[in-house]
Amino acid sequence: MDRALVLFIVAIQLVVGSLCNVAGDTNTLESVPDLEKAMYFNAHGYPCVRLLNLSGEIGCSNPGQEKIVAPIFRQVNIDKLVVPSFAVLTPLEELENLLLRVSGDSKLAPKIAGVLVEATGLENRSLGFSPDEKFPQAEFAPYQNLSFEWNPRGSGIMWKRYNFPIFLLSNESTKVLQEMATQNEKNYKAYPSNVAEFDLVMQTTKSENHDSSSCLKEQSCLPLGGYSVWSALPPIYAGEPPKSILLVMASMDSGSIFRDICFGADSSLSGLIALLAAVDAISHVSNLNELKKQLIFGVFTGEAWGYLGSKRFLLELDLGADSLKGLNSAMIEQVFEIGSVGKALNQGVTTFFTHSGQDTPSTNEILDALQKASESLGSDNVNIKKADATNPGVPPSSLMSFLRKNSSISGVVLEDFDTSFVNKFYHSHLDNHANINATSIAAAAIIVARALYVIASDVPLNLIVLNSIKVNVSLVDELVGCLLTCDPGLSCGIVNHFISPSNVCPNHYVGVFVDTPSETQRPQFADDTSRFVWNFLADRTSAPKKNSSPCKGECSSPSDVCVGAETESSRCVTSTTRYVPSYSTRLKFEANSWKILPANASDPSGLADPVWTESYWNTIGLRAYKVQSSTYDNLVLLAGISITAATYIATLVGKTFLLKALKHD
């Protein structure tokens, strides 16, 4: 073989060998996704996002328009660090202290590139964790004492603004990032370094919108909201003489600093489950048309964010909106709310407390009915007690909206606490199924069902019927599994009987209002919980019907509604069940955009309305990987340039020798 050709082959082998040495073993990397998977760990977590109101911002966001990259260190070591910025890995029990410290430490705050919260939970659950205020939503209270501590464990951290991202990690991601932080601490000031890359760029930050007024104008946000539901038992028929109304209420949303993990087990969902079970129980009573009062069940959403649902319900009622056709505010005689009822069981005895507004005959009628319901249970150890008279008034509840509008309305809230919340995880992601007792919820349901029958019945009371009212305990257990756990979650039988859920794991954060408000009875974007509650109530409050035809949204009779329209078991039933939009009473939708209305001095709740909105975003992501020093990067760059130059020279030399060799042949 020609000597020139041999030299050329050797040169090529050297170049290829060099490239292989740089790249390493590539046998297992068959595609770009494989390469990315080898380089990056995509962490799974729940973000804190940016919310806005008329006066400013709360929540979290990247400070600018770019991703943030910073080395990961544990919180215990941050005071020793001299690096310009870092991502803090913190246990949950230290999160409050860290965020409160950052809010008051101007030197530390600029160094925090992001916060990673471990999923290990609290080692001592008795300490509690509540990011809400000590008096949640005090500005809506119908009394003057706003310093009362209904929520003693509250830290208020969810209402503050953070100029950095915060993620609650999953269990798997917690373990991986703990190992990365440990490696960084062993090789402090050395390379390679493990870093976190935060992608939490909010559209309002990019658009420099810092309140709801500006972001709605720039369309970089949407108002918080959703759909409340109301239902009549028995159904209301046109032309019938109206009866006085007993309105029974519960909430279906909750709050959390992490929007995508929000169960609200005791803080609101326990009351909702008790209401649904009570409706199921009383629906089996015969001759409901003979009741002297009309039972109306209202389930509101958006209550954790300025009582959006209850305030919009009252406004729509005053406006005579189609969504509340058949109701008249003048006919609402009594309001009975089921609040937190999941923690009333203590040492074998279940005790509920009644918190009431004005001392009126109608209020006392509710209180007396609850006592009779308790007595009817005999030795089942379910006690009803009046809340401490030294309380300033009713606790944070939807009833506040009604009392702010009409201070003389007769109203009672049933709770599992007396002077302060027994729920130490109020508006926290830890307020989950482990924080409540299904037996307590079932006890509340039977008390409510029997009390409603007592209030709505003529005297003398039919004790045989009263004692026949039973709660389906299996239904309560199933609803707890459906609405408060991810397994089975919304894939459970009763939910799938009515709807096709968009998610398996339930989340009771209110979300944003996407629909056009005028299209309220067939909403395109009602969340899973709202759609399930609507279908459940429509089914349980429906009048007996011999023949029910299948449907896909529409029924031939105006008094009928289509239950289970998303499933194969759809049917038309006679029921007065309606959606009611839930969003700020200070907002109006016109010309395809949201407008903020001027405050009405005659509406105290409207004056206090913060008009909550949530920022748009493109993507939210969190990943971790190793980075080398700039010196190493420069050496790699230099090596790459050298290899490229060597390859080019080798090609020229080889080409020259090949041409000579070919001519010689």
XYZ file of C-alpha atoms in Angstrom:
665
model
C 0.000 0.000 0.000
C 1.185 3.524 -0.752
C 2.887 5.214 2.231
C 0.750 8.358 1.788
C -2.477 6.345 1.987
C -1.320 4.647 5.198
C -0.587 8.010 6.790
C -4.042 9.271 5.836
C -5.786 6.254 7.415
C -3.767 6.636 10.623
C -4.692 10.337 10.800
C -8.399 9.546 10.435
C -8.187 6.906 13.183
C -6.537 9.369 15.534
C -9.251 11.968 14.937
C -12.060 9.435 15.426
C -10.361 8.119 18.552
C -10.106 11.622 19.952
C -13.771 12.260 19.280
C -14.735 9.009 20.984
C -12.615 9.890 24.019
C -14.402 13.233 24.303
C -17.857 11.796 23.829
C -17.363 8.768 26.052
C -19.338 5.567 25.667
C -22.171 6.360 23.277
C -23.455 2.817 22.814
C -26.493 3.464 25.077
C -27.344 6.886 23.646
C -29.384 6.139 20.563
C -31.301 9.430 20.260
C -31.416 13.035 21.407
C -34.074 12.219 24.070
C -31.719 9.537 25.439
C -28.957 12.114 25.644
C -31.230 14.605 27.419
C -32.378 11.939 29.868
C -28.747 11.132 30.679
C -27.875 14.804 31.194
C -30.979 16.160 32.972
C -33.214 15.066 35.835
C -36.734 16.405 35.270
C -38.015 16.967 38.786
C -41.700 16.590 39.560
C -43.117 19.269 41.800
C -46.018 21.566 42.564
C -45.386 25.264 41.870
C -46.356 28.372 43.735
C -47.586 30.766 41.016
C -48.223 34.494 40.667
C -51.613 35.885 41.723
C -52.625 39.529 41.526
C -55.264 41.811 43.005
C -56.124 45.492 42.803
C -53.346 46.455 45.192
C -50.463 44.261 44.047
C -49.129 40.724 43.763
C -48.708 37.608 45.859
C -47.185 34.224 45.150
C -44.132 33.305 43.130
C -42.397 33.930 39.813
C -38.985 34.033 38.202
C -37.787 37.627 38.604
C -37.292 38.170 34.868
C -38.037 36.652 31.496
C -35.428 33.890 31.585
C -34.896 30.583 33.334
C -32.885 30.627 36.560
C -29.953 28.268 37.168
C -28.330 27.992 40.597
C -26.423 25.425 42.706
C -28.478 23.464 45.242
C -27.727 23.712 48.961
C -29.608 22.741 52.097
C -31.142 25.483 54.180
C -28.951 24.677 57.199
C -25.868 25.715 55.219
C -27.000 28.916 53.505
C -25.421 31.251 56.079
C -21.981 29.794 55.262
C -22.224 30.260 51.513
C -20.311 32.933 49.621
C -21.714 32.122 46.172
C -23.749 34.976 44.638
C -26.997 32.949 44.433
C -28.270 29.491 45.269
C -31.354 27.256 45.316
C -32.422 26.376 48.848
C -33.544 22.819 49.639
C -35.625 23.037 52.792
C -37.725 20.673 54.891
C -41.374 21.687 55.137
C -41.160 22.489 58.842
C -38.571 25.185 58.059
C -40.417 26.757 55.097
C -42.344 29.302 57.154
C -39.223 30.486 58.991
C -37.268 30.723 55.736
C -39.908 32.764 53.894
C -40.547 35.042 56.852
C -36.795 35.606 57.181
C -36.407 36.332 53.453
C -39.250 38.864 53.626
C -37.360 40.833 56.274
C -33.722 40.286 55.281
C -32.646 42.550 52.409
C -29.197 40.895 52.229
C -30.429 37.320 52.023
C -33.362 37.865 49.638
C -31.282 38.684 46.495
C -29.239 35.504 46.973
C -32.272 33.192 46.889
C -32.605 31.929 43.322
C -35.381 29.501 44.226
C -36.777 27.328 47.012
C -37.228 23.551 46.830
C -39.524 22.141 49.528
C -39.008 18.522 50.535
C -42.024 16.229 50.356
C -41.209 14.391 53.568
C -43.909 16.345 55.419
C -43.786 17.213 59.085
C -42.004 14.955 61.535
C -44.210 16.380 64.282
C -47.748 16.891 62.896
C -48.850 18.453 66.166
C -46.917 21.583 65.135
C -49.248 22.071 62.179
C -48.706 24.048 58.993
C -51.135 26.722 57.856
C -49.940 29.347 55.337
C -53.132 31.413 55.736
C -53.687 34.330 58.108
C -54.626 33.978 61.760
C -57.980 35.545 60.823
C -58.529 34.383 57.243
C -60.222 37.001 55.040
C -60.849 39.269 58.006
C -61.780 42.156 55.686
C -65.104 40.427 54.975
C -66.098 39.934 58.618
C -69.477 41.466 59.583
C -68.030 42.699 62.885
C -65.235 44.976 64.136
C -62.894 42.626 66.003
C -60.500 41.717 63.187
C -57.609 40.709 65.464
C -59.360 37.567 66.713
C -57.301 34.431 66.004
C -59.597 31.840 64.460
C -56.519 30.164 62.946
C -53.771 30.375 65.626
C -51.354 28.312 63.523
C -51.611 30.694 60.561
C -48.361 32.256 59.302
C -49.727 34.294 56.382
C -46.930 33.205 53.997
C -49.367 32.431 51.134
C -50.400 36.097 50.987
C -46.875 37.463 50.438
C -44.993 38.205 47.203
C -41.839 36.227 46.388
C -39.503 37.286 43.599
C -38.240 33.734 43.115
C -39.783 30.344 42.292
C -40.938 27.880 44.947
C -41.682 24.214 44.244
C -43.014 21.495 46.525
C -41.164 18.344 45.430
C -42.536 14.843 44.975
C -41.082 12.029 47.094
C -38.833 10.757 44.300
C -37.568 14.218 43.375
C -36.890 14.980 47.035
C -34.525 12.005 47.313
C -32.643 12.882 44.114
C -32.184 16.548 45.002
C -31.135 15.687 48.559
C -28.313 13.582 47.081
C -27.329 16.431 44.757
C -27.249 18.925 47.623
C -25.098 16.524 49.671
C -22.628 16.210 46.784
C -22.435 19.998 46.476
C -21.718 20.359 50.188
C -18.916 17.764 50.010
C -17.356 19.509 47.010
C -18.029 23.073 48.125
C -16.358 25.590 45.751
C -15.364 22.699 43.478
C -16.700 21.370 40.211
C -18.725 19.681 38.874
C -21.677 21.302 40.675
C -25.322 20.179 40.810
C -27.718 22.951 39.821
C -31.474 23.448 39.617
C -33.012 25.116 36.589
C -36.299 26.915 37.336
C -38.744 27.712 34.549
C -41.464 29.742 36.266
C -41.697 32.786 34.021
C -45.060 34.508 34.501
C -46.652 36.503 31.699
C -47.487 39.356 34.060
C -43.796 39.629 34.948
C -42.835 39.720 31.258
C -45.502 42.363 30.593
C -44.579 44.301 33.758
C -48.168 44.070 35.051
C -48.223 44.244 38.825
C -51.934 44.387 39.667
C -55.237 42.993 38.403
C -56.268 46.214 36.708
C -53.192 46.343 34.444
C -52.981 42.617 33.715
C -56.657 42.367 32.721
C -56.162 45.343 30.428
C -53.061 43.737 28.874
C -54.753 40.310 28.900
C -51.828 38.713 30.698
C -54.070 37.169 33.373
C -57.544 35.769 34.011
C -59.877 36.262 36.998
C -60.127 33.517 39.591
C -63.466 31.773 39.416
C -65.512 28.773 38.409
C -69.043 27.475 38.835
C -71.151 27.184 41.966
C -74.195 24.904 41.994
C -77.650 25.149 43.559
C -80.475 22.668 43.658
C -84.042 22.607 45.008
C -85.626 19.744 46.940
C -88.293 19.094 45.822
C -87.985 20.671 42.341
C -89.593 24.101 41.820
C -92.400 24.174 39.282
C -93.617 27.299 37.493
C -96.960 28.543 38.789
C -96.668 26.973 42.241
C -97.136 29.319 45.233
C -93.686 30.154 46.660
C -92.606 28.835 50.042
C -90.152 30.385 52.469
C -86.639 29.136 51.727
C -84.211 27.300 53.975
C -80.835 27.692 52.225
C -78.311 24.982 53.108
C -74.722 25.779 52.049
C -71.223 24.334 51.795
C -68.009 25.202 49.930
C -66.227 23.076 47.342
C -62.904 24.933 47.038
C -59.940 25.482 49.303
C -56.614 27.298 49.332
C -52.934 26.342 49.307
C -49.647 28.047 48.573
C -49.162 25.291 45.946
C -52.054 25.589 43.490
C -51.961 22.045 42.087
C -52.148 20.163 45.376
C -55.166 21.457 47.249
C -57.477 18.933 48.927
C -59.070 21.089 51.644
C -60.240 17.979 53.487
C -61.416 19.547 56.738
C -61.391 23.231 55.812
C -64.203 22.870 53.260
C -64.639 19.444 51.626
C -65.787 17.752 54.841
C -68.773 20.110 54.825
C -69.449 19.410 51.150
C -69.378 15.628 51.673
C -71.702 15.988 54.675
C -74.102 18.074 52.559
C -74.139 15.536 49.708
C -74.738 12.668 52.140
C -77.512 14.643 53.869
C -79.212 15.344 50.519
C -79.017 11.646 49.694
C -80.564 10.761 53.079
C -83.454 13.217 52.986
C -84.217 12.516 49.330
C -85.610 9.117 50.391
C -88.317 10.769 52.502
C -91.728 10.440 50.860
C -94.138 13.344 50.235
C -91.447 16.025 50.191
C -93.931 18.286 48.390
C -95.822 18.573 51.671
C -92.913 20.270 53.479
C -93.792 23.770 54.641
C -90.430 25.162 53.500
C -88.489 24.914 50.282
C -85.074 23.310 50.729
C -82.368 24.922 48.582
C -78.856 23.467 48.563
C -76.046 25.793 47.515
C -72.452 24.678 46.933
C -70.135 27.624 46.345
C -66.691 27.821 44.782
C -64.148 30.624 45.109
C -64.880 31.060 48.829
C -61.178 30.851 49.724
C -60.530 33.909 47.520
C -62.850 36.643 48.724
C -66.051 34.558 48.951
C -66.462 34.769 45.177
C -69.234 32.181 44.997
C -71.540 33.401 47.745
C -71.176 37.073 46.784
C -71.835 36.367 43.092
C -74.845 34.204 44.102
C -76.339 37.128 46.033
C -75.662 39.582 43.199
C -77.162 37.291 40.542
C -80.167 36.839 42.831
C -80.672 40.626 43.026
C -80.271 40.944 39.250
C -82.846 38.230 38.598
C -80.369 36.244 36.494
C -81.546 33.183 34.582
C -79.113 31.047 36.568
C -81.263 31.646 39.671
C -84.663 31.564 38.047
C -87.253 30.416 40.581
C -85.494 31.945 43.592
C -86.285 35.203 45.340
C -83.958 36.731 47.934
C -86.956 38.004 49.898
C -88.066 34.396 50.411
C -84.786 33.268 52.045
C -85.827 32.959 55.684
C -82.924 30.951 57.075
C -79.347 30.153 56.087
C -77.669 27.017 57.401
C -74.030 26.380 56.510
C -72.061 23.174 56.964
C -68.464 24.201 57.626
C -65.522 22.130 58.861
C -66.989 18.911 60.257
C -64.220 16.359 59.725
C -62.530 16.529 63.126
C -65.450 16.496 65.584
C -64.720 12.988 66.902
C -62.673 13.018 70.091
C -62.279 10.041 72.439
C -65.355 8.329 71.077
C -67.621 11.373 71.376
C -68.614 13.567 68.417
C -69.241 17.219 69.266
C -70.306 19.948 66.855
C -70.524 23.653 67.640
C -73.132 26.063 66.320
C -71.982 29.590 65.436
C -74.868 31.962 64.768
C -75.502 35.504 63.666
C -78.380 37.509 65.109
C -80.451 36.026 67.914
C -83.777 35.714 66.095
C -86.686 33.239 66.330
C -85.663 31.735 62.989
C -82.080 31.289 64.195
C -83.307 29.614 67.368
C -85.501 27.360 65.226
C -82.359 26.021 63.512
C -80.586 25.561 66.848
C -83.580 23.749 68.352
C -83.853 21.507 65.301
C -80.181 20.501 65.641
C -80.768 19.583 69.280
C -83.825 17.486 68.373
C -81.821 15.764 65.663
C -79.108 14.977 68.200
C -81.626 13.644 70.711
C -83.252 11.477 68.044
C -79.980 9.564 67.668
C -80.205 8.338 71.255
C -76.947 6.896 72.541
C -74.877 7.565 69.418
C -72.855 10.213 71.288
C -73.357 13.112 68.868
C -73.503 16.362 70.822
C -74.518 19.843 69.703
C -73.167 22.810 71.652
C -73.436 26.548 71.175
C -70.127 28.244 70.445
C -68.528 30.406 73.125
C -70.466 33.634 73.622
C -67.177 35.587 73.782
C -66.484 34.861 70.103
C -66.751 38.085 68.074
C -69.271 36.484 65.694
C -69.381 33.744 63.084
C -66.048 32.249 61.962
C -64.736 32.675 58.398
C -67.579 31.256 56.300
C -69.933 31.939 53.397
C -72.474 33.148 55.960
C -70.331 36.276 56.291
C -71.392 37.309 52.766
C -75.056 37.048 53.735
C -74.565 38.922 57.019
C -72.618 41.702 55.285
C -75.549 42.133 52.916
C -78.281 41.756 55.530
C -77.166 41.764 59.162
C -80.603 40.646 60.378
C -80.688 37.412 58.368
C -81.068 34.251 60.444
C -78.022 32.079 59.966
C -76.095 29.256 61.639
C -72.762 27.592 60.802
C -72.087 24.048 62.003
C -68.393 23.516 62.797
C -66.068 21.049 64.520
C -64.475 23.805 66.647
C -65.513 26.309 69.302
C -63.202 29.322 69.632
C -60.488 28.429 67.102
C -59.810 25.939 64.322
C -58.913 22.421 65.443
C -57.570 21.960 61.921
C -53.848 22.741 62.163
C -53.431 22.466 58.386
C -56.029 25.009 57.295
C -55.508 25.943 53.611
C -52.472 23.706 53.390
C -51.639 20.806 51.075
C -51.470 18.667 54.224
C -55.200 19.135 54.820
C -55.837 15.779 53.157
C -57.800 12.607 53.915
C -55.437 11.775 56.788
C -56.542 14.972 58.515
C -60.237 14.045 58.827
C -62.423 11.243 60.127
C -65.179 9.871 57.881
C -67.201 8.920 60.973
C -67.283 12.586 61.978
C -68.540 13.592 58.521
C -71.234 10.889 58.592
C -72.367 12.142 62.011
C -72.659 15.678 60.656
C -74.653 14.401 57.680
C -77.253 12.591 59.799
C -77.572 15.576 62.152
C -78.073 17.929 59.199
C -80.538 15.657 57.371
C -82.742 15.191 60.416
C -82.516 18.856 61.418
C -83.631 19.922 57.939
C -86.646 17.638 58.185
C -87.518 19.080 61.608
C -87.290 22.689 60.357
C -89.214 22.094 57.128
C -91.987 19.936 58.586
C -95.313 20.931 60.037
C -96.030 20.325 63.705
C -96.645 17.890 65.246
C -93.417 16.286 64.079
C -93.667 12.798 62.596
C -91.118 10.944 64.720
C -91.426 7.761 62.674
C -90.298 9.591 59.543
C -87.588 11.453 61.475
C -86.092 8.247 62.853
C -86.254 6.606 59.434
C -83.790 9.137 57.976
C -80.454 7.332 57.735
C -77.124 8.299 56.235
C -75.406 5.921 53.838
C -72.039 5.519 55.569
C -70.627 3.683 52.549
C -71.472 6.735 50.423
C -69.544 8.964 52.833
C -66.526 6.652 52.693
C -66.687 6.556 48.901
C -66.918 10.347 48.601
C -63.891 10.722 50.879
C -61.925 8.408 48.577
C -63.176 10.182 45.447
C -62.698 13.805 46.492
C -59.813 13.630 48.957
C -57.394 11.007 47.616
C -55.610 10.249 44.341
C -56.353 6.533 44.647
C -59.052 5.921 43.547
C -59.619 9.680 43.261
C -61.976 10.804 40.521
C -61.740 7.407 38.845
C -64.092 6.068 41.538
C -67.416 4.518 40.612
C -69.828 7.227 41.710
C -67.926 10.007 39.925
C -67.625 7.987 36.718
C -71.352 7.253 36.917
C -71.981 10.971 36.359
C -68.980 12.516 34.546
C -65.810 11.751 32.616
C -63.215 13.499 34.794
C -60.286 15.297 33.201
C -57.954 14.267 36.044
C -57.750 11.326 38.417
C -56.239 13.231 41.324
C -58.729 15.805 42.686
C -57.643 19.398 43.176
C -59.926 21.930 44.827
C -58.129 25.139 43.937
C -60.756 27.377 42.323
C -58.806 27.974 39.086
C -59.595 30.715 36.576
C -62.865 31.674 34.890
C -62.517 30.846 31.188
C -66.084 30.670 29.871
C -68.256 33.540 28.679
C -70.436 34.352 31.733
C -73.636 34.343 29.664
C -73.242 30.649 28.823
C -73.662 29.390 32.356
C -75.964 26.356 32.044
C -73.760 24.473 29.580
C -70.275 25.592 30.601
C -67.356 24.309 28.574
C -64.762 24.744 31.307
C -66.493 23.777 34.569
C -64.029 21.769 36.644
C -64.477 18.136 37.645
C -65.776 18.885 41.150
C -68.409 21.372 39.957
C -69.664 18.997 37.272
C -69.836 16.088 39.690
C -71.696 18.129 42.333
C -74.175 19.378 39.704
C -74.908 15.860 38.471
C -75.112 14.356 41.960
C -77.544 17.016 43.204
C -79.634 16.891 40.021
C -79.949 13.137 40.454
C -80.711 13.096 44.183
C -83.168 16.037 44.149
C -85.062 14.858 41.058
C -88.745 14.018 41.202
C -89.730 10.370 40.719
C -90.199 9.594 37.037
C -91.551 6.427 35.428
C -89.663 6.726 32.175
C -86.351 8.512 31.683
C -84.937 8.889 28.205
C -81.218 9.055 27.350
C -79.793 12.470 26.488
C -76.671 14.303 25.428
C -77.155 17.689 27.088
C -80.702 18.635 26.111
C -84.082 17.375 27.316
C -87.456 17.994 25.663
C -89.152 19.302 28.824
C -88.020 22.702 30.197
C -88.291 21.321 33.741
C -85.904 18.444 32.951
C -82.113 18.337 32.976
C -79.701 15.813 31.508
C -77.842 13.855 34.176
C -74.725 11.906 33.206
C -74.481 13.567 29.791
C -70.758 12.717 29.628
C -71.405 9.007 30.171
C -73.295 6.153 28.564
C -75.868 6.170 31.402
C -77.280 9.630 30.627
C -80.945 10.288 31.324
C -83.419 13.148 31.582
C -84.719 13.837 35.098
C -87.064 16.461 36.524
C -84.858 18.611 38.738
C -84.233 22.275 39.523
C -80.438 22.254 39.503
C -78.407 25.110 38.072
C -74.858 26.369 37.657
C -74.086 29.882 38.901
C -70.925 31.639 37.679
C -68.451 32.499 40.396
C -66.114 35.458 39.902
C -65.599 38.903 41.409
C -68.655 41.150 41.670
C -66.354 43.999 40.567
C -65.864 42.413 37.128
C -67.873 42.627 33.923
C -67.206 40.768 30.678
C -67.811 42.850 27.563
C -66.254 43.130 24.110
C -64.376 39.864 24.744
C -62.443 41.215 27.715
C -62.813 41.739 31.441
C -63.495 45.225 32.803
C -63.231 46.329 36.419
C -66.329 48.131 37.667
C -66.077 51.091 40.026
C -66.675 50.285 43.667
C -70.206 50.755 44.966
C -70.204 52.606 48.296
C -73.484 50.915 49.265
C -71.910 47.441 48.915
C -69.431 46.813 51.771
C -68.367 43.436 50.364
C -67.737 44.986 46.954
C -65.553 47.679 48.491
C -63.435 44.971 50.135
C -63.285 42.805 46.995
C -59.595 42.449 45.988
C -60.443 41.154 42.441
C -58.123 38.163 42.368
C -56.490 37.128 39.084
C -53.912 34.543 38.057
C -51.100 35.183 35.609
C -50.751 33.351 32.323
C -47.582 31.336 31.699
C -46.161 29.354 28.796
C -44.531 26.407 30.548
C -43.620 25.524 34.101
C -40.652 23.258 34.653
C -37.969 22.233 37.101
C -34.901 20.172 36.264
C -31.487 19.497 37.738
C -28.122 18.630 36.217
C -24.350 18.904 36.635
C -22.336 21.849 35.377
C -18.572 22.173 35.028
C -16.383 25.182 35.762
C -15.862 27.857 33.114
C -12.198 26.728 32.863
C -13.321 23.209 31.998
C -15.803 24.583 29.460
C -13.027 26.662 27.863
C -10.756 23.593 27.643
C -13.550 21.597 26.002
C -14.089 24.448 23.561
C -10.363 24.621 22.820
C -10.215 20.842 22.335
C -13.154 21.021 19.968
C -11.507 23.771 17.921
C -8.253 21.799 17.844
C -9.996 18.631 16.687
C -11.862 20.555 14.022
C -8.636 22.155 12.794
C -6.827 18.826 12.861
C -9.658 17.195 10.928
C -9.567 19.966 8.334
C -5.780 19.688 7.902
C -5.960 15.905 7.773
C -8.611 16.154 5.086
C -6.472 18.493 2.977
C -3.362 16.329 3.408
C -5.304 13.164 2.695
C -6.890 14.691 -0.370
C -3.466 15.720 -1.720
C -1.920 12.288 -1.122
C -4.932 10.508 -2.603
C -4.733 12.582 -5.774
C -0.994 11.792 -6.111
C -1.584 8.112 -5.434
C -4.339 7.903 -8.033
C -2.175 9.637 -10.643
C 0.725 7.308 -9.870
C -1.508 4.269 -10.370
